[in-house]
């Protein structure tokens, strides 16, 4: 059920006729930069989540830590 090489060539010819030979590299460049910015935002979002976990862990540690009691001799 895959596409044969002749079908792919026909699809490529139709795409070139629709968009023009000059427009295709511009479209590919736009798609590539869009994917790159999407990945950058996803990584930035993951970094924010990691930072929030670190801050939450530090506050939990401070809140759950028992104060040291002074022992009198």
Coordinates of N, CA and C in Angstrom, one line a residue:
X1 N 0.8 -1.2 0.0 CA 0.0 0.0 0.0 C 0.9 1.3 0.0
X2 N 2.1 1.1 -0.2 CA 3.0 2.3 -0.2 C 3.0 3.0 -1.5
X3 N 3.6 4.1 -1.6 CA 3.7 4.9 -2.8 C 4.9 4.4 -3.6
X4 N 4.6 4.2 -4.9 CA 5.7 3.8 -5.8 C 6.5 5.1 -6.2
X5 N 7.6 4.9 -6.9 CA 8.4 6.0 -7.3 C 7.7 6.9 -8.3
X6 N 7.0 6.3 -9.2 CA 6.3 7.1 -10.2 C 5.2 7.9 -9.6
X7 N 4.5 7.4 -8.6 CA 3.5 8.2 -7.9 C 4.2 9.4 -7.2
X8 N 5.3 9.2 -6.6 CA 6.0 10.2 -5.9 C 6.5 11.3 -6.9
X9 N 6.9 10.9 -8.0 CA 7.3 11.9 -9.1 C 6.2 12.7 -9.5
X10 N 5.0 12.1 -9.7 CA 3.8 12.8 -10.1 C 3.4 13.8 -9.1
X11 N 3.4 13.4 -7.8 CA 3.1 14.3 -6.7 C 4.1 15.5 -6.7
X12 N 5.3 15.2 -6.9 CA 6.4 16.3 -6.9 C 6.1 17.3 -8.0
X13 N 5.8 16.8 -9.2 CA 5.5 17.6 -10.3 C 4.3 18.5 -10.0
X14 N 3.2 18.0 -9.4 CA 2.0 18.7 -9.1 C 2.4 19.8 -8.1
X15 N 3.2 19.5 -7.1 CA 3.6 20.5 -6.1 C 4.4 21.6 -6.7
X16 N 5.3 21.3 -7.6 CA 6.1 22.3 -8.3 C 5.2 23.2 -9.1
X17 N 4.2 22.6 -9.8 CA 3.3 23.4 -10.6 C 2.4 24.3 -9.7
X18 N 2.0 23.8 -8.6 CA 1.1 24.6 -7.7 C 1.9 25.8 -7.1
X19 N 3.1 25.5 -6.5 CA 3.8 26.5 -5.8 C 4.9 27.2 -6.5
X20 N 5.4 26.6 -7.6 CA 6.5 27.2 -8.3 C 7.9 26.8 -7.7
X21 N 8.9 26.7 -8.5 CA 10.2 26.2 -8.1 C 10.8 27.2 -7.0
X22 N 10.6 28.5 -7.1 CA 11.2 29.4 -6.2 C 10.5 29.4 -4.8
X23 N 9.3 29.1 -4.8 CA 8.5 29.1 -3.5 C 8.8 27.9 -2.6
X24 N 9.1 26.8 -3.2 CA 9.3 25.6 -2.4 C 10.4 25.7 -1.4
X25 N 11.6 26.2 -1.7 CA 12.6 26.4 -0.7 C 12.2 27.4 0.4
X26 N 11.5 28.4 0.1 CA 11.0 29.3 1.1 C 10.0 28.6 2.0
X27 N 9.2 27.8 1.5 CA 8.2 27.1 2.3 C 9.0 26.1 3.3
X28 N 9.9 25.4 2.7 CA 10.7 24.5 3.5 C 11.5 25.2 4.6
X29 N 12.0 26.4 4.3 CA 12.8 27.2 5.3 C 11.8 27.6 6.4
X30 N 10.6 28.1 6.0 CA 9.6 28.5 7.0 C 9.2 27.4 7.9
X31 N 9.0 26.2 7.3 CA 8.6 25.0 8.1 C 9.7 24.7 9.1
X32 N 11.0 24.7 8.6 CA 12.1 24.4 9.4 C 12.3 25.3 10.6
X33 N 12.2 26.6 10.3 CA 12.3 27.6 11.4 C 11.2 27.5 12.4
X34 N 10.0 27.1 11.9 CA 8.8 26.9 12.8 C 9.1 25.7 13.7
X35 N 9.6 24.6 13.2 CA 9.9 23.5 14.0 C 11.0 23.8 15.0
X36 N 12.0 24.5 14.6 CA 13.1 24.9 15.5 C 12.6 25.7 16.6
X37 N 11.8 26.7 16.4 CA 11.3 27.6 17.5 C 10.3 26.8 18.4
X38 N 9.6 25.8 17.8 CA 8.7 25.0 18.6 C 9.5 24.1 19.6
X39 N 10.6 23.5 19.1 CA 11.4 22.7 19.9 C 12.1 23.6 21.0
X40 N 12.5 24.8 20.7 CA 13.1 25.7 21.6 C 12.1 26.0 22.7
X41 N 10.9 26.3 22.4 CA 9.9 26.6 23.4 C 9.6 25.4 24.3
X42 N 9.6 24.3 23.7 CA 9.3 23.0 24.5 C 10.4 22.8 25.5
X43 N 11.7 23.0 25.0 CA 12.8 22.9 26.0 C 12.8 23.9 27.0
X44 N 12.4 25.1 26.7 CA 12.3 26.2 27.7 C 11.2 25.9 28.7
X45 N 10.1 25.3 28.2 CA 9.0 24.9 29.1 C 9.5 23.8 30.1
X46 N 10.2 22.9 29.6 CA 10.7 21.8 30.4 C 11.7 22.3 31.4
X47 N 12.5 23.3 31.0 CA 13.5 23.9 32.0 C 12.7 24.6 33.1
X48 N 11.6 25.3 32.8 CA 10.8 26.0 33.8 C 10.2 25.0 34.7
X49 N 9.8 23.9 34.2 CA 9.2 22.8 35.1 C 10.3 22.3 36.0
X50 N 11.5 22.1 35.5 CA 12.6 21.6 36.3 C 12.9 22.6 37.4
X51 N 13.0 23.9 37.0 CA 13.3 24.9 38.0 C 12.2 24.9 39.1
X52 N 11.0 24.8 38.7 CA 9.9 24.8 39.7 C 10.0 23.6 40.7
X53 N 10.4 22.5 40.1 CA 10.5 21.3 41.0 C 11.6 21.5 42.0
X54 N 12.7 22.1 41.6 CA 13.9 22.4 42.4 C 13.4 23.3 43.6
X55 N 12.7 24.4 43.2 CA 12.3 25.4 44.2 C 11.3 24.7 45.1
X56 N 10.4 23.9 44.6 CA 9.4 23.2 45.5 C 10.1 22.3 46.5
X57 N 11.1 21.5 46.0 CA 11.9 20.6 46.8 C 12.6 21.3 47.9
X58 N 13.2 22.5 47.6 CA 13.9 23.3 48.6 C 13.0 23.8 49.7
X59 N 11.8 24.3 49.3 CA 10.8 24.8 50.2 C 10.3 23.6 51.1
X60 N 10.0 22.5 50.5 CA 9.6 21.3 51.2 C 10.6 20.9 52.3
X61 N 11.8 20.9 51.9 CA 12.9 20.5 52.8 C 13.0 21.5 53.9
X62 N 12.9 22.8 53.7 CA 12.9 23.8 54.7 C 11.7 23.6 55.7
X63 N 10.6 23.4 55.1 CA 9.3 23.3 55.9 C 9.3 22.0 56.7
X64 N 9.8 20.9 56.2 CA 9.7 19.6 56.8 C 10.9 19.4 57.8
X65 N 11.9 20.2 57.7 CA 13.1 20.0 58.5 C 12.7 20.3 60.0
X66 N 13.1 19.5 60.9 CA 12.9 19.8 62.3 C 14.0 20.7 62.8
X67 N 13.6 21.7 63.5 CA 14.6 22.6 64.1 C 15.4 21.8 65.2
X68 N 16.7 22.1 65.2 CA 17.5 21.3 66.2 C 17.3 21.9 67.6
X69 N 17.1 21.0 68.5 CA 16.9 21.4 69.9 C 18.2 21.4 70.6
X70 N 18.3 22.4 71.4 CA 19.6 22.5 72.2 C 19.5 21.6 73.4
X71 N 20.6 20.8 73.5 CA 20.6 20.0 74.7 C 21.5 20.6 75.8
X72 N 20.9 20.6 77.0 CA 21.5 21.2 78.1 C 22.2 20.1 78.9
X73 N 23.4 20.3 79.3 CA 24.2 19.3 80.0 C 24.1 19.6 81.5

